[in-house]
Coordinates of C-alpha atoms in Angstrom, one line a residue:
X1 CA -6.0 -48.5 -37.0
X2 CA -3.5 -46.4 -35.3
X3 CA -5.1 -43.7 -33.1
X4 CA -3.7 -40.0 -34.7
X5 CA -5.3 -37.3 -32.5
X6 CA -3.3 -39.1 -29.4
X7 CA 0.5 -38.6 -28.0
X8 CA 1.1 -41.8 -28.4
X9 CA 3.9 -42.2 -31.0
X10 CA 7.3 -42.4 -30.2
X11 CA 9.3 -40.0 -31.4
X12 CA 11.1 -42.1 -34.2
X13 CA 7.8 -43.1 -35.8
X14 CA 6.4 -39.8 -35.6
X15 CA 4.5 -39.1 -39.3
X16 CA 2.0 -37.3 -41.2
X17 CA -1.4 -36.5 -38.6
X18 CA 0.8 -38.0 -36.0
X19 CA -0.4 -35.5 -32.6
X20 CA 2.1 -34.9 -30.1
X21 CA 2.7 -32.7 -26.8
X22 CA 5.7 -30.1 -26.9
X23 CA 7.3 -27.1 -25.2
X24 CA 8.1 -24.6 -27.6
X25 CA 11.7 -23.6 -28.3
X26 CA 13.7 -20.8 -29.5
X27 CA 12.1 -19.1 -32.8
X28 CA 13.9 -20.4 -36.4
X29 CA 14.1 -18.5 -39.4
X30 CA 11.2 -18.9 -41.6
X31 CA 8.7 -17.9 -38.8
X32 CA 8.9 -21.5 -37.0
X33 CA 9.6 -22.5 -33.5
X34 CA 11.8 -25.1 -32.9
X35 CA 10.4 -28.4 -30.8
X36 CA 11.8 -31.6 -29.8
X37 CA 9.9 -35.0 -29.1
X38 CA 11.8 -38.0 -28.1
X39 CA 14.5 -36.8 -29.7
X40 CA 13.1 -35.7 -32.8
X41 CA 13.1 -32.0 -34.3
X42 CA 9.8 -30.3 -35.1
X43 CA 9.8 -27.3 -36.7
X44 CA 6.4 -25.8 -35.7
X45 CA 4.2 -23.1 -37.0
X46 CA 1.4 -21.0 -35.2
X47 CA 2.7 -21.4 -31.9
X48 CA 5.1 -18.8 -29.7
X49 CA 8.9 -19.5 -27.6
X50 CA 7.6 -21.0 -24.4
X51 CA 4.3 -22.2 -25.1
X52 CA 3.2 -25.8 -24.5
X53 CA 0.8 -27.0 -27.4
X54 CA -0.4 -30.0 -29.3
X55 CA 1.1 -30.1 -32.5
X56 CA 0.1 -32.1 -35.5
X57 CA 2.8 -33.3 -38.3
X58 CA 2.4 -32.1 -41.4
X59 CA 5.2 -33.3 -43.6
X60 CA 8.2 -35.6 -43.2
X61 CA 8.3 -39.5 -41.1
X62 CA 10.6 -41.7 -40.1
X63 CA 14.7 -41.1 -41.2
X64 CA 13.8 -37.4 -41.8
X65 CA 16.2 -34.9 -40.2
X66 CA 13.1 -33.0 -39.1
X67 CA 9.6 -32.9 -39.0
X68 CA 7.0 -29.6 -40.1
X69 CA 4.0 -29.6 -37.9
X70 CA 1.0 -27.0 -37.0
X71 CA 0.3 -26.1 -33.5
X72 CA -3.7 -27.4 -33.0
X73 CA -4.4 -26.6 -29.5
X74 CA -2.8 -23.9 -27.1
X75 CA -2.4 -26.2 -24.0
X76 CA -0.2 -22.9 -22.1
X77 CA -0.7 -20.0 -23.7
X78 CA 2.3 -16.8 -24.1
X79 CA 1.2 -13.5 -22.6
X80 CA 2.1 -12.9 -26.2
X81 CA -0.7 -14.9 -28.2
X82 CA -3.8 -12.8 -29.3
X83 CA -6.6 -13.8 -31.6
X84 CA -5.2 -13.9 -35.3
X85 CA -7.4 -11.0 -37.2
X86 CA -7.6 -12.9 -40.2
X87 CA -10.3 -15.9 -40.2
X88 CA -7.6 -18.2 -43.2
X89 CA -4.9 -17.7 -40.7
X90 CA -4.3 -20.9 -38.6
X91 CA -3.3 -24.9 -39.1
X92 CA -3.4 -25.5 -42.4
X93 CA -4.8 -22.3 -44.0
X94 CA -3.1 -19.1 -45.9
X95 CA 0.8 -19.4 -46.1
X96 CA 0.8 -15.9 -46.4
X97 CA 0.8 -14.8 -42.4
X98 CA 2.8 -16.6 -40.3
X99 CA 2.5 -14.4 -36.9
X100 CA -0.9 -13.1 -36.9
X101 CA -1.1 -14.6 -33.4
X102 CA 1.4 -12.8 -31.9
X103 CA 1.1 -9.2 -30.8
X104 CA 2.9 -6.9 -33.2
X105 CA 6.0 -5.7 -30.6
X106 CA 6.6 -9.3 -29.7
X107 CA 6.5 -10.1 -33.9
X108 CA 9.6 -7.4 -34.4
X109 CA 11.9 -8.9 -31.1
X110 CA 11.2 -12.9 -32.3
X111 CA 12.7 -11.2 -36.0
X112 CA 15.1 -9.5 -34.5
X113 CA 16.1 -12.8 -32.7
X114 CA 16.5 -14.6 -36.0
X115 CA 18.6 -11.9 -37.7
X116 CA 20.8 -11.9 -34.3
X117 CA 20.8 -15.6 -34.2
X118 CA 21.4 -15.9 -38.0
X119 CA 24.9 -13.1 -37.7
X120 CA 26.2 -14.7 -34.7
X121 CA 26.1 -18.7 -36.0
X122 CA 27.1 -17.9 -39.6
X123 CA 29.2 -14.5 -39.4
X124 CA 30.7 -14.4 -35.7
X125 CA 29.2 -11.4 -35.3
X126 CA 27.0 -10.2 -31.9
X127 CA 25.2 -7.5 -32.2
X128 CA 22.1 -6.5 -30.4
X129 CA 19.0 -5.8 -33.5
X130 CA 16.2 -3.8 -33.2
X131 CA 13.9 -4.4 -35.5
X132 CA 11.8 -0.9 -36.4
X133 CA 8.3 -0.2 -37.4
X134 CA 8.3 1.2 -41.2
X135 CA 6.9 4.7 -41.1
X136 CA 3.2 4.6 -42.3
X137 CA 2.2 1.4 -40.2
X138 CA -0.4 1.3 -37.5
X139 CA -1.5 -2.2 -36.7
X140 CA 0.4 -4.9 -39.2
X141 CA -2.7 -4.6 -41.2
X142 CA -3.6 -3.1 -44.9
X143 CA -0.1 -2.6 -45.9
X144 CA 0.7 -4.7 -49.2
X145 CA -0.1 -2.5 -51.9
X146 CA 1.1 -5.5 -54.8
X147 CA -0.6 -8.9 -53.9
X148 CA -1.2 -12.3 -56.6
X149 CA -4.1 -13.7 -55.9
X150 CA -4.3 -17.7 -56.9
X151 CA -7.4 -19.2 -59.0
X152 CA -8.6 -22.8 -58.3
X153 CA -10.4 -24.3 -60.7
X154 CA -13.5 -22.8 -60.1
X155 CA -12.2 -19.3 -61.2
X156 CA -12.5 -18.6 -57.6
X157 CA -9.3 -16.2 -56.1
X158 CA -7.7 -16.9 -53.6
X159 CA -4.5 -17.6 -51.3
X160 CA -2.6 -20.6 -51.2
X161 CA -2.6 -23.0 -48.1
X162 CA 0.6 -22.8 -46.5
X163 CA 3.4 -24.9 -48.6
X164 CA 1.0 -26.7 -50.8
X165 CA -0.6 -25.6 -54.6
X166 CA -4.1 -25.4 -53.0
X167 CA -6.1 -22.8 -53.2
X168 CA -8.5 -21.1 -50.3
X169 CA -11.2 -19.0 -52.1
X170 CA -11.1 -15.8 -49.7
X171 CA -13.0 -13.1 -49.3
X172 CA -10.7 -10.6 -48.5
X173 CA -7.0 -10.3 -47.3
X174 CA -6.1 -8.1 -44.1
X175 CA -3.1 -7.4 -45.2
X176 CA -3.8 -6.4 -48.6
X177 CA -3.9 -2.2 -49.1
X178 CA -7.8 -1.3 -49.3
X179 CA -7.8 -0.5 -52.8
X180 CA -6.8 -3.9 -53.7
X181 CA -9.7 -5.7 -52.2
X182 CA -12.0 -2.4 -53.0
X183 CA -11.4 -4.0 -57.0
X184 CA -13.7 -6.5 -56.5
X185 CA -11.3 -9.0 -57.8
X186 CA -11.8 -11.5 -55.0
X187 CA -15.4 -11.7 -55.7
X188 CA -14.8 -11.8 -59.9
X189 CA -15.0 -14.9 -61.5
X190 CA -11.5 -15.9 -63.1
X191 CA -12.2 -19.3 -65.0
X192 CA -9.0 -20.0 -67.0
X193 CA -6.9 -17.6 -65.4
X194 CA -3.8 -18.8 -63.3
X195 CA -3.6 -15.8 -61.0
X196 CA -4.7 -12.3 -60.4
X197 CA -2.0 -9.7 -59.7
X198 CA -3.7 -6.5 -57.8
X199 CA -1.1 -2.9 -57.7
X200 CA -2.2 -0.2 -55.7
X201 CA 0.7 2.2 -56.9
X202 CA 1.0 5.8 -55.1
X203 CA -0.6 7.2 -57.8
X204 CA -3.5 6.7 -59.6
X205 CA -6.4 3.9 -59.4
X206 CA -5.7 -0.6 -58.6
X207 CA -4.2 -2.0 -61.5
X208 CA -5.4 -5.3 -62.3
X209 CA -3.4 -7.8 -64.3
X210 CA -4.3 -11.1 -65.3
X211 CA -1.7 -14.3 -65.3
X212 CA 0.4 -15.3 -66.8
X213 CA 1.2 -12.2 -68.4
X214 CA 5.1 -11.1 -69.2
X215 CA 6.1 -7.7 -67.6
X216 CA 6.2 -6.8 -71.3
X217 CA 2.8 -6.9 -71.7
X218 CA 1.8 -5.2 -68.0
X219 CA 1.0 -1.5 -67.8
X220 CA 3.8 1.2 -66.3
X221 CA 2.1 2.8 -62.8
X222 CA 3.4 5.6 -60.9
X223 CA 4.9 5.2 -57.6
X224 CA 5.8 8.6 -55.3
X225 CA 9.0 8.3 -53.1
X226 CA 9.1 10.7 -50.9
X227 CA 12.4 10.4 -49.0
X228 CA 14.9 12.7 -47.5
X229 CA 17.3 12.1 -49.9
X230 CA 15.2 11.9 -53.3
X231 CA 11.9 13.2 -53.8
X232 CA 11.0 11.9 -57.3
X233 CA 7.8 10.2 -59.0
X234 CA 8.9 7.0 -60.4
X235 CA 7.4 4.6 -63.4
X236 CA 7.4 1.0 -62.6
X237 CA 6.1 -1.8 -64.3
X238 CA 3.1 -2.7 -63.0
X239 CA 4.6 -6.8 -62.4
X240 CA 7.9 -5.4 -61.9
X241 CA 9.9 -5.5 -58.4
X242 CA 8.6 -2.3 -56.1
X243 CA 8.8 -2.7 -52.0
X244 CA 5.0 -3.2 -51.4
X245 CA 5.2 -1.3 -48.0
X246 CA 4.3 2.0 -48.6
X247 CA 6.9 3.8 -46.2
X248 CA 9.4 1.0 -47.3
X249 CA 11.6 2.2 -50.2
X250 CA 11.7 5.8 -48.9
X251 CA 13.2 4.4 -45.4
X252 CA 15.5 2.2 -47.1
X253 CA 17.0 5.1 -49.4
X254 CA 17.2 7.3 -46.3
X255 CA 18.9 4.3 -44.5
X256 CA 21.1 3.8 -47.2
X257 CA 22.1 7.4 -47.8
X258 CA 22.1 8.6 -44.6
X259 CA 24.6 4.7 -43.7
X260 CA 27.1 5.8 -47.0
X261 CA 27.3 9.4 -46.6
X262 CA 28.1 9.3 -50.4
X263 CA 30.4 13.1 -50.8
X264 CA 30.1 15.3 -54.0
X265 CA 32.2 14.1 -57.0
X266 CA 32.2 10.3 -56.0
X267 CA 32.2 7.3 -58.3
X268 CA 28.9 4.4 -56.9
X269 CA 28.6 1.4 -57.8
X270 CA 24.7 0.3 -57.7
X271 CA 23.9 -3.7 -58.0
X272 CA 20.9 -5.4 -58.7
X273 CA 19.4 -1.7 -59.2
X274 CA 16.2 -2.4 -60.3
X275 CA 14.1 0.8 -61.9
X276 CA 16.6 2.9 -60.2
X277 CA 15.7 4.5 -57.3
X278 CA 19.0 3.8 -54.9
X279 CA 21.1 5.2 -58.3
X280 CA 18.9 8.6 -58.6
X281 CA 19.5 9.3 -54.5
X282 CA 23.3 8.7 -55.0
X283 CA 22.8 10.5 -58.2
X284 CA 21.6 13.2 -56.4
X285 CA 24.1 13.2 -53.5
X286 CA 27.2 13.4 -55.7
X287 CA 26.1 15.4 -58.1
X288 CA 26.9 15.7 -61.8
X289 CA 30.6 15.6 -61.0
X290 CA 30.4 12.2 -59.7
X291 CA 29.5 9.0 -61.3
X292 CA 27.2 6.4 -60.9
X293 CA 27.3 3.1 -62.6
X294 CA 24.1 0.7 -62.7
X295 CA 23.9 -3.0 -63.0
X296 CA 20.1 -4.7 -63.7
X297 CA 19.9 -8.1 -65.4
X298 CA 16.3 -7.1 -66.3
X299 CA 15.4 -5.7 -69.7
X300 CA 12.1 -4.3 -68.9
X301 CA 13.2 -2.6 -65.5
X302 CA 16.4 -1.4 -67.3
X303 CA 14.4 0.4 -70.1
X304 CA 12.3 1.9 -67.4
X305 CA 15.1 3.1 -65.1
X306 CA 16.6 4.4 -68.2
X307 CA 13.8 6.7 -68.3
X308 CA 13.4 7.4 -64.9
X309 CA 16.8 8.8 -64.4
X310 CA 17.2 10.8 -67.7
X311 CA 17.5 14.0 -65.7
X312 CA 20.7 13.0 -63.8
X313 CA 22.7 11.6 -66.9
X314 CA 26.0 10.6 -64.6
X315 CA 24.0 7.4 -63.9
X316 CA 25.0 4.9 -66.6
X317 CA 22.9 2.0 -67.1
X318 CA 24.7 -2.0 -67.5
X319 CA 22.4 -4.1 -68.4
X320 CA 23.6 -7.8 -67.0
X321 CA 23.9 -10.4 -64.4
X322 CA 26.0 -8.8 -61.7
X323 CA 27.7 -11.7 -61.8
X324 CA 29.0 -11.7 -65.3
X325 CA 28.9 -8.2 -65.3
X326 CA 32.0 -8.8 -62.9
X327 CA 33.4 -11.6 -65.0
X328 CA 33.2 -14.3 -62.4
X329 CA 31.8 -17.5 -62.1
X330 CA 27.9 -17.6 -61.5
X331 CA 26.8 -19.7 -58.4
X332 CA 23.0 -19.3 -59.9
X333 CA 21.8 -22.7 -61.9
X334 CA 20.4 -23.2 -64.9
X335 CA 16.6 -24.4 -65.0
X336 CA 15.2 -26.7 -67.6
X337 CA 16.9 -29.6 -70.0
X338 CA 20.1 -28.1 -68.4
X339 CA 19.1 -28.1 -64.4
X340 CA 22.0 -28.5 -62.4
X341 CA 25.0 -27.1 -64.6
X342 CA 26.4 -23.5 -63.7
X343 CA 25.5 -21.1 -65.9
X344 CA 28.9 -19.8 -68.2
X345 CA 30.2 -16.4 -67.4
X346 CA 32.4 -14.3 -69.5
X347 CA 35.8 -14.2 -69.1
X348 CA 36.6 -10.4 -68.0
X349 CA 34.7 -7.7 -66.7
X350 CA 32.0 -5.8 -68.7
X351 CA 33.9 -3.1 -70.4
X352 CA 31.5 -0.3 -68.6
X353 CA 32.3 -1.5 -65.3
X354 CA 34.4 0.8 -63.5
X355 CA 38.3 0.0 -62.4
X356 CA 37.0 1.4 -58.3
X357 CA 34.0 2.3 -56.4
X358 CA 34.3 5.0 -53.7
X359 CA 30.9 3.5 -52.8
X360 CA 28.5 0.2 -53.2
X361 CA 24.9 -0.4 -53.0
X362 CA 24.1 -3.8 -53.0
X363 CA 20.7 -5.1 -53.0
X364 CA 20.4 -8.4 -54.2
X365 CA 17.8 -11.3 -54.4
X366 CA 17.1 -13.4 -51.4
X367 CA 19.8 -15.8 -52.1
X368 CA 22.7 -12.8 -51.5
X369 CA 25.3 -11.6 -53.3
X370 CA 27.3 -14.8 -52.9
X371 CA 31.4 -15.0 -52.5
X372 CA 32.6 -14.7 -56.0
X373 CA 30.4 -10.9 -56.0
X374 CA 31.7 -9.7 -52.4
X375 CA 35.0 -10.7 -54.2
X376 CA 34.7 -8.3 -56.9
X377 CA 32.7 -5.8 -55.2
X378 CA 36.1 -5.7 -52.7
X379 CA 38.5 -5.7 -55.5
X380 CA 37.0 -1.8 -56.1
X381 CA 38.4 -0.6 -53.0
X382 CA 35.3 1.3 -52.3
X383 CA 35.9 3.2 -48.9
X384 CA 31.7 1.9 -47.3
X385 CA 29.1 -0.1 -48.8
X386 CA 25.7 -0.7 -48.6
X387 CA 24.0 -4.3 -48.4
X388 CA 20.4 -4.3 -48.5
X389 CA 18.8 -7.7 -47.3
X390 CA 15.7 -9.0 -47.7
X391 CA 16.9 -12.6 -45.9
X392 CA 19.3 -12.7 -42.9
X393 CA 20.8 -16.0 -43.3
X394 CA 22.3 -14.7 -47.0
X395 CA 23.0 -11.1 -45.1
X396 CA 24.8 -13.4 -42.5
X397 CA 27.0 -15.2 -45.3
X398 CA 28.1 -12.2 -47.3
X399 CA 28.7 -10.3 -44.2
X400 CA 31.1 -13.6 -43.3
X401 CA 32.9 -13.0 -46.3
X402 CA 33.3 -9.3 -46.6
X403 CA 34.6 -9.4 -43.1
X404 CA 37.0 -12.3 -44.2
X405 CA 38.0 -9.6 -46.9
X406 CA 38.7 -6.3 -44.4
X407 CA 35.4 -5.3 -44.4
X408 CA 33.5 -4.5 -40.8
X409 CA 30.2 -4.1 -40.2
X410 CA 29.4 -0.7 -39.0
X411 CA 26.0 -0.1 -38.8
X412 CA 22.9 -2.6 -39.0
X413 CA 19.2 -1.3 -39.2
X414 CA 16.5 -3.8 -39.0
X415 CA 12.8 -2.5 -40.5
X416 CA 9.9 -4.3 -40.2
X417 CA 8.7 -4.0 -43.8
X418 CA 6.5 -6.7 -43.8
X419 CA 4.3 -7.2 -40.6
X420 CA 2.1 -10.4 -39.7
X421 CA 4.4 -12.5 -41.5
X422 CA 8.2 -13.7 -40.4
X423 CA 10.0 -11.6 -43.6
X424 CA 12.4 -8.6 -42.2
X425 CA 14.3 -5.9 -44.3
X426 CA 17.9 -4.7 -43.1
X427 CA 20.2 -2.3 -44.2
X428 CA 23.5 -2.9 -42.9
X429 CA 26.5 -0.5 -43.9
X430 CA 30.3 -2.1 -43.9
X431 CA 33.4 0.0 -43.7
X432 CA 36.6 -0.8 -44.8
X433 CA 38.6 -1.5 -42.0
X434 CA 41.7 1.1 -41.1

C-alpha cells in the first residue's frame, strides 16, 4: 500500500492524497499560489508567496497540466499568516474564503498583484495597483449583506466545501452581515429545500427566500445609495444582482462619475445596466438635456429599473443582450440539447440604440465584454468610457482590445469589495487617444 502522508512520490506520479514538500511561489488568480514539484505545477490554496508547507493533492494525476492541492502543515510560516477567524476555513472546508489566513493589508497587495500581473501578460500594460479598502469596512468581517446558504440532505444549511457539491452544516458565517445570521436560518430546518437565500437590504428587516425560487416570485427590498453623485433609494429584487458590500455600489458610482466626468447635455451609453443605478448618476450629471440609453437582458431587473428611474425620463430602457442589442455575433453558448452552438444574433442594431456615445459605462458579467462588444462600443466614438470589472483577467482582455482600437487606459482603481476571499472590483476609465 503506497504510503500518502510521505514526500515520497515523484513528481510525475504525483495524485490524489499524494503529500509533498514545496516553496510557495508567486500568487495566481483565483486566490492560489503557484508551486512546483519535480517539475510539476501545483496550484495551492491556504498557503502565502514564500512559505514552505506540506501540501496535499486534491484533484488532477499523472498527464494533467497541473495539479490543485491544500496546504496541510505550515513548515515556514510568512510574517503574514494569522489564525483564520472562521473555524470551516482551512484544507478541505468552506469555498467561500480563500485568504482568511492572511492579514487583511497583505490580502489587498497579493490582489493587487494578480490584477497587475493579469494587465501586464494579457494587455502590455504596467501599471502599479493599489487595491483600496471599500468605505464601511473594519476587519474583512460581517460585510455580505446577500448570502445562499446550501441544504444537505438533512435540511441542514450550510456552505459548500471548496469545489465540490458537499455541504458543511455551519453555524454561522463571519463574513455574512449580522442580520443574516441574526434570522435564525442556519439553525432552521430546511428538509426539501435546495438553498436558502438570506438579503439584508439597507432598508428594512432580512429577507428570507427559499430555493429554487424565480426572481419573479422573490419580494422587491429597498436598498439606500448614498453616493456623491446620486443619493436615491432604490427597489431591487430581492434575488436580483445588488453589490453585497455595503459601501460598494456608492464607491463604484463615485468612481465611475467622478473617472467620466459625464458634461450637461451628453448622450451615455449604459451596458449591462442592471436596476439602474450607473444610468440615474449619469442621469443626474447630464441632465434632462442629455440622454441616456440603457441595455439589461433581464426582464425582471428591467421592469424594476423602469421604475426606479421614472423621475429622470431621458433614461431610455433596451431590454436585450448587449450583444444583439449591437447586432454582432454572440461569443456566449447555448446550454442544453443545443450546448456548444453560438447563440444567433440579429442582423443590425436594435433600432433604439444610438448612432454615438459621448460616454460608456460598461459593467459586464465576469466573462467581459468580449471583442465583438469593445467593437461596437468603439464604433460610437464616445470621447471616455467606463469598464467596471468584477475579474481582471476579462478586464485584462477587453482592455487588449480597446487599446488595439485607440483607446488608452487612463485611470485604474482597484477596491477591495470583497475581503477574506481572492475576488477584487476595479474601475478603470479609457480615453480615446488624441
Amino acid at each position: 500500500m503506497t504510503d500518502h502522508s510521505t514526500p515520497t512520490a515523484p513528481g510525475d506520479a504525483l495524485g490524489v492524497g499524494d503529500e509533498v514538500e514545496v516553496v510557495a511561489g508567486q500568487i495566481a488568480h483565483g486566490g492560489f499560489v503557484v508551486a512546483r514539484h519535480e517539475g510539476r505545477v501545483l496550484f495551492v490554496r491556504h498557503a502565502i508567496p514564500g512559505e514552505r508547507v506540506r501540501v496535499r493533492v486534491t484533484e488532477g494525476g499523472a498527464g494533467d497540466r497541473f495539479l490543485r492541492a491544500d496546504a496541510v502543515e505550515v513548515l515556514e510560516a510568512s510574517p503574514e499568516r494569522v489564525e483564520a477567524p472562521c473555524p470551516y476555513a482551512g484544507p478541505g472546508l468552506c469555498g467561500g474564503c480563500d485568504f482568511q489566513h492572511v492579514r487583511l493589508p497583505e490580502q489587498r497587495r497579493l490582489k493587487a498583484t494578480v490584477v497587475q500581473e493579469q494587465l501586464r501578460r494579457l494587455a502590455g500594460v504596467d501599471r502599479e495597483v493599489t487595491v483600496e479598502p471599500v468605505p464601511g469596512d473594519v476587519d474583512g468581517l460581517r460585510w455580505r449583506t446577500r448570502t445562499e446558504f446550501a441544504v444537505d440532505d438533512a435540511g441542514r444549511a450550510g456552505m459548500r466545501r471548496h469545489r465540490s457539491h458537499d455541504v458543511i452544516p455551519v453555524d454561522d458565517c463571519l463574513i455574512a452581515a449580522e442580520p443574516i445570521v441574526g434570522t435564525g436560518v442556519l439553525q432552521g430546518h430546511w428538509v426539501g429545500e435546495k438553498a436558502i437565500d438570506v438579503v439584508a437590504p439597507s432598508v428594512g428587516s432580512p429577507v428570507v427566500v427559499r430555493l429554487p425560487t424565480g426572481t419573479d416570485d422573490a419580494p422587491l427590498v429597498t436598498e439606500r445609495l448614498r453616493a456623491r453623485s446620486l443619493s436615491r433609494d432604490v427597489d431591487v429584487n430581492a434575488r436580483g444582482f445588488w453589490q453585497v458590500h455595503p459601501g460598494a455600489a456608492a464607491t463604484f458610482v463615485d468612481a465611475v462619475i467622478d473617472g467620466l466626468r459625464p458634461q450637461p447635455g451628453e448622450r451615455c451609453l449604459d451596458l449591462y445596466a442592471g436596476v439602474g443605478v450607473f444610468a440615474s448618476a449619469l442621469a443626474e450629471a447630464v441632465g434632462e438635456r442629455g440622454q441616456v440609453v440603457a441595455v439589461e437582458s433581464d426582464t425582471t431587473a428591467v421592469a424594476q429599473a423602469r421604475l426606479n428611474v421614472e423621475q429622470t425620463p431621458w433614461v431610455h430602457y433596451v431590454q436585450g443582450r448587449v450583444d444583439h442589442v449591437f447586432g454582432v455575433e454572440s461569443t456566449g453558448r447555448v446550454a442544453g440539447p443545443r450546448r456548444g452552438r453560438r447563440r444567433s444574433a440579429p442582423r443590425r442594431p436594435h433600432s433604439d440604440l444610438p448612432p454615438s456615445a459621448d460616454v460608456v459605462v460598461l459593467d459586464p458579467p465576469r466573462t467581459g465584454a468580449g471583442k465583438a462588444v469593445v467593437e461596437a462600443v468603439v464604433a460610437l466614438a464616445p470621447r471616455a468610457l467606463a469598464y467596471v470589472a468584477c475579474d481582471p483577467a476579462a478586464l485584462a482582455r477587453d482592455t487588449a482590445y480597446l487599446q488595439e482600437r485607440g483607446y488608452a487606459l487612463g485611470s485604474l482603481r482597484a477596491f477591495d469589495a470583497f475581503p477574506m476571499t481572492h475576488h477584487v472590483e476595479c474601475v478603470a476609465i479609457f480615453e480615446r487617444a488624441r
